[in-house]
CSV table of C-alpha atoms in Angstrom, one decimal:
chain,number,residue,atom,x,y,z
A,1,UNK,CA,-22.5,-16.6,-12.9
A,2,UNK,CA,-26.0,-15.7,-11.9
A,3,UNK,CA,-26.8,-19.0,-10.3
A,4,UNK,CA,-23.6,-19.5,-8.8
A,5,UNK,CA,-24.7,-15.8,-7.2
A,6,UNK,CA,-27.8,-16.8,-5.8
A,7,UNK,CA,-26.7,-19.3,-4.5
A,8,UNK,CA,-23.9,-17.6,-2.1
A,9,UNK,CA,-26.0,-13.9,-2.2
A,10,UNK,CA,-28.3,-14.9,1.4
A,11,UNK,CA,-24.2,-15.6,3.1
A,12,UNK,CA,-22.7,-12.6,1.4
A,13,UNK,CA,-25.5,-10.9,2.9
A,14,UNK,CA,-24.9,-11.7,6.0
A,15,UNK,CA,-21.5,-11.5,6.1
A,16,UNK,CA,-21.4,-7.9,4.9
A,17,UNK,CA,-24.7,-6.6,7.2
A,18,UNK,CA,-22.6,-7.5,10.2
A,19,UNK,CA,-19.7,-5.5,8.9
A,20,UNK,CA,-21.9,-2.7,8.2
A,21,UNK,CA,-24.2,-0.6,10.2
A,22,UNK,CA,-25.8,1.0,7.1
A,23,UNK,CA,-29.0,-1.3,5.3
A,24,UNK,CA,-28.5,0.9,2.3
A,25,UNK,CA,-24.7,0.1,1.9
A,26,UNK,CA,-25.0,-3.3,2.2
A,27,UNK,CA,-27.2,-3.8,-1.4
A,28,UNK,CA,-24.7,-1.5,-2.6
A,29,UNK,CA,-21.6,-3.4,-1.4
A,30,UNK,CA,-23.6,-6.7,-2.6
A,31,UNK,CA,-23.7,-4.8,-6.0
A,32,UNK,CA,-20.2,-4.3,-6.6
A,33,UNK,CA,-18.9,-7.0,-5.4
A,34,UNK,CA,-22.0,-8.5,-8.0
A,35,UNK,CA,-19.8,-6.7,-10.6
A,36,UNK,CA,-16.6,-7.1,-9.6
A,37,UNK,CA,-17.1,-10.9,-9.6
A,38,UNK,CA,-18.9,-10.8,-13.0
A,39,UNK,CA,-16.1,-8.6,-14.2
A,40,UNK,CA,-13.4,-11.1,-13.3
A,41,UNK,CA,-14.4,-14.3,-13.6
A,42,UNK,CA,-11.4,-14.8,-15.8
A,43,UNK,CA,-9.4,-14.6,-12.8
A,44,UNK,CA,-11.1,-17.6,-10.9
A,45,UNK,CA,-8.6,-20.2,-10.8
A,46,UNK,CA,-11.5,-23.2,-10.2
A,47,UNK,CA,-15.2,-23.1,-9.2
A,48,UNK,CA,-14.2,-24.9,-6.0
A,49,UNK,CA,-12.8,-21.9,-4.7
A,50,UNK,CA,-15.7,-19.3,-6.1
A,51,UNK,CA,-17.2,-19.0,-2.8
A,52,UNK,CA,-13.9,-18.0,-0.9
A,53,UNK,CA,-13.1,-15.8,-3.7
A,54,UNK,CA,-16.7,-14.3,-3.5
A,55,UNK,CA,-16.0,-13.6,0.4
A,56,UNK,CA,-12.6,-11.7,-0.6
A,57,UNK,CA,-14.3,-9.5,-2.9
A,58,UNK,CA,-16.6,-8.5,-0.3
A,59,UNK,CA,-14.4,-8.3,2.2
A,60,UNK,CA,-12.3,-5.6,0.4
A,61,UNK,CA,-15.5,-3.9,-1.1
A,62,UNK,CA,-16.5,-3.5,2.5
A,63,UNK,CA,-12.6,-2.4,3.3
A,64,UNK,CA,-13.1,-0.1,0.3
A,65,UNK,CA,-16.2,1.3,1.6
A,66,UNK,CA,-15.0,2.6,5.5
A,67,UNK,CA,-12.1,4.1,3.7
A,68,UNK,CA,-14.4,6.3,1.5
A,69,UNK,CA,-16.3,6.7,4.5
A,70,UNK,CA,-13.6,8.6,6.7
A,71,UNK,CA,-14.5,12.0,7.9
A,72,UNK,CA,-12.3,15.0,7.4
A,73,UNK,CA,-12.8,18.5,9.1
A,74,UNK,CA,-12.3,21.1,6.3
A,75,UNK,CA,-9.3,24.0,7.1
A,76,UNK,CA,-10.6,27.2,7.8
A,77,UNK,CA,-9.9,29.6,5.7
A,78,UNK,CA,-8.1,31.9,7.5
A,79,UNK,CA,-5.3,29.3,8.8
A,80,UNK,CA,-1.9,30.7,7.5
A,81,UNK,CA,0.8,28.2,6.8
A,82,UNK,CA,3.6,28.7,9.9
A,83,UNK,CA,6.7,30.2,8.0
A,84,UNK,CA,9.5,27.7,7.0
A,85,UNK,CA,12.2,29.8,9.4
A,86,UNK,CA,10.3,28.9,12.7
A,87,UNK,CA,10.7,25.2,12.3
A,88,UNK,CA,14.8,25.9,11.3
A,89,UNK,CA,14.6,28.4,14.6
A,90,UNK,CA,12.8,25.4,17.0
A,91,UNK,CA,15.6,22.8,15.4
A,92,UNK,CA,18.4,25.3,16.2
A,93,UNK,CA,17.2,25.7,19.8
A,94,UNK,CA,16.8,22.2,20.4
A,95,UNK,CA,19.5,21.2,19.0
A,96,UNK,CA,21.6,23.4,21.5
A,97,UNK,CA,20.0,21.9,24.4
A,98,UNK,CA,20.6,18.4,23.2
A,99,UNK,CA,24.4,19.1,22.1
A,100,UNK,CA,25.9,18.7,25.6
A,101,UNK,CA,24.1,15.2,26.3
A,102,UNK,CA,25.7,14.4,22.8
A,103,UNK,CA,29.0,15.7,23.7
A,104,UNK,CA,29.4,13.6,26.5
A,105,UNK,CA,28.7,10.4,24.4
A,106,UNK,CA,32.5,8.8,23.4
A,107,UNK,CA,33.7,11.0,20.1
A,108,UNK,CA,33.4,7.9,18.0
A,109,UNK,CA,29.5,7.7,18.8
A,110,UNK,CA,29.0,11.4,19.6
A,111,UNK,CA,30.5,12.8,16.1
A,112,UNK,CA,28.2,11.2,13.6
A,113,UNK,CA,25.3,11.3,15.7
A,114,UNK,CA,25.9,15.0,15.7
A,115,UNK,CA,26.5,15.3,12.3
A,116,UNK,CA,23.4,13.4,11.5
A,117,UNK,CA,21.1,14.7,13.8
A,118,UNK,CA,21.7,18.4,14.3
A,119,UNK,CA,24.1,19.4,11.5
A,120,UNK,CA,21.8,17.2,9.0
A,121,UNK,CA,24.3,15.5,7.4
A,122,UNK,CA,23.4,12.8,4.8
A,123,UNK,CA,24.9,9.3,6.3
A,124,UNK,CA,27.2,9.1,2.9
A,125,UNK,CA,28.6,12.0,3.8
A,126,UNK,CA,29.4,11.1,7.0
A,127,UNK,CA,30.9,8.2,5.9
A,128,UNK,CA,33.2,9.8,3.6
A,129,UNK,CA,34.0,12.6,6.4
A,130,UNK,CA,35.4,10.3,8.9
A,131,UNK,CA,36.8,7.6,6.4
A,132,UNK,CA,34.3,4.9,7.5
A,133,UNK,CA,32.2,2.7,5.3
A,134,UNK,CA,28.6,3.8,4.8
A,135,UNK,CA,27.6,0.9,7.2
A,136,UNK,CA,29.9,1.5,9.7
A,137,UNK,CA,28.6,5.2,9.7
A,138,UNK,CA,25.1,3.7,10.0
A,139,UNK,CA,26.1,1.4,13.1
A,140,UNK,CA,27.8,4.4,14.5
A,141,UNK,CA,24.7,6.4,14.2
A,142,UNK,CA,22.5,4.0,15.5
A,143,UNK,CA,24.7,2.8,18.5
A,144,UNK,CA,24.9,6.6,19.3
A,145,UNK,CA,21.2,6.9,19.7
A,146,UNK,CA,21.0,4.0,21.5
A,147,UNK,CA,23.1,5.8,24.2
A,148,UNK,CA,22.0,9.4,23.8
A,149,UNK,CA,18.7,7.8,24.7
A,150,UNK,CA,20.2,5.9,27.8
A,151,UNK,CA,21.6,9.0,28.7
A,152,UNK,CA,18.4,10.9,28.5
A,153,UNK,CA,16.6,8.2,30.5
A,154,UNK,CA,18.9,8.1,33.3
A,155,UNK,CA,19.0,12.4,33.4
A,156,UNK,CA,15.2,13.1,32.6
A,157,UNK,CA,11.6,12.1,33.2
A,158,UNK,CA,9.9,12.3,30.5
A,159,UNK,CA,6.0,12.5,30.3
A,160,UNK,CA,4.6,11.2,26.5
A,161,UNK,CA,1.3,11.6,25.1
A,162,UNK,CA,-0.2,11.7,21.7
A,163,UNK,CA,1.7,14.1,20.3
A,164,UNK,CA,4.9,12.8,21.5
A,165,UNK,CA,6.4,14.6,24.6
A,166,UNK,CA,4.5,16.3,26.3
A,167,UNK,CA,6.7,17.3,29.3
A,168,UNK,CA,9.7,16.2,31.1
A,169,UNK,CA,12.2,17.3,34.0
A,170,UNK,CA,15.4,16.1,35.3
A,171,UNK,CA,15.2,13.2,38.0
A,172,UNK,CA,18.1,15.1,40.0
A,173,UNK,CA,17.0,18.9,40.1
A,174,UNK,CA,20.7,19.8,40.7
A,175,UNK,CA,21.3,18.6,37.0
A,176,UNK,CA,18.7,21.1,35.8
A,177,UNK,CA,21.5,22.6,33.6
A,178,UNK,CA,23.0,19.9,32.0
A,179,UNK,CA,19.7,18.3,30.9
């Protein structure tokens, strides 16, 4: 194995320095992927393919590495957890803006994607409420959404960032109400 290494080390080198800004990390990345390889040899299916194998190795060493690397701001201390009532209380009041949009969908769409999406409803159960199969509750849902969202398109502008939307009013201000 060691002269099988040498002989690849100068390209592994290479390789992983222009992965990595750090001079440091790269002897230590060649060092375990140095032991990994040594480790495993028994997994090498021929010595024909020991150099693409070596380049793998490295390649999720280095993978292996950035991950490890990731930076994470600490809480503070004094952050209290929001309670569990105000996310219920912000699904309740959206949900009653968004039910007359829904209740203008046709009843077959409209129901289940009511059930689903504001009621919470598990798609089973909506299926055994309205005597449908389980996938013909799922296309139901789906096809509702698919025009709830037409229907929100053609009422609303919506403005979306990041963190989804971030603002939106109605394209006809006359409609304020009903959107």
């Amino acid at each position: 194995m060691i002269s099988e290494w040498q002989n690849h080390k100068a390209q592994l080198r290479s390789y992983v320095s222009h992965r990595i800004d750090d001079a440091d990390a790269v002897d230590d990345i060649l060092q375990d992927v140095y032991l990994k390889a040594s480790g495993n040899m028994h997994q090498l299916k021929s010595k024909g393919s020991l150099k693409g194998w070596l380049y793998r190795i490295a390649h999720n060493t280095i993978m292996d590495f950035y991950r490890q690397r990731q930076q994470f701001e600490a809480l503070p201390d004094d952050l209290v957890a929001e309670e569990q009532e105000s996310g219920k209380q912000a699904r309740e009041e959206l949900a009653e803006c968004l039910r007359p949009l829904i209740d203008e969908l046709p009843e077959k769409y409209g129901t289940p994607l009511r059930l689903a999406e504001l009621e919470g409803v598990s798609q089973q159960a909506i299926a055994d409420q309205l005597g449908l199969s389980l996938s013909g509750a799922k296309s139901r849902i789906q096809r509702g959404r698919v025009k709830f969202r037409q229907q929100m398109m053609a009422c609303c502008d919506f403005e979306i960032g990041q963190e989804g939307i971030t603002s939106y009013a109605p394209k006809d201000p006359l409609q304020r109400a009903k959107c």
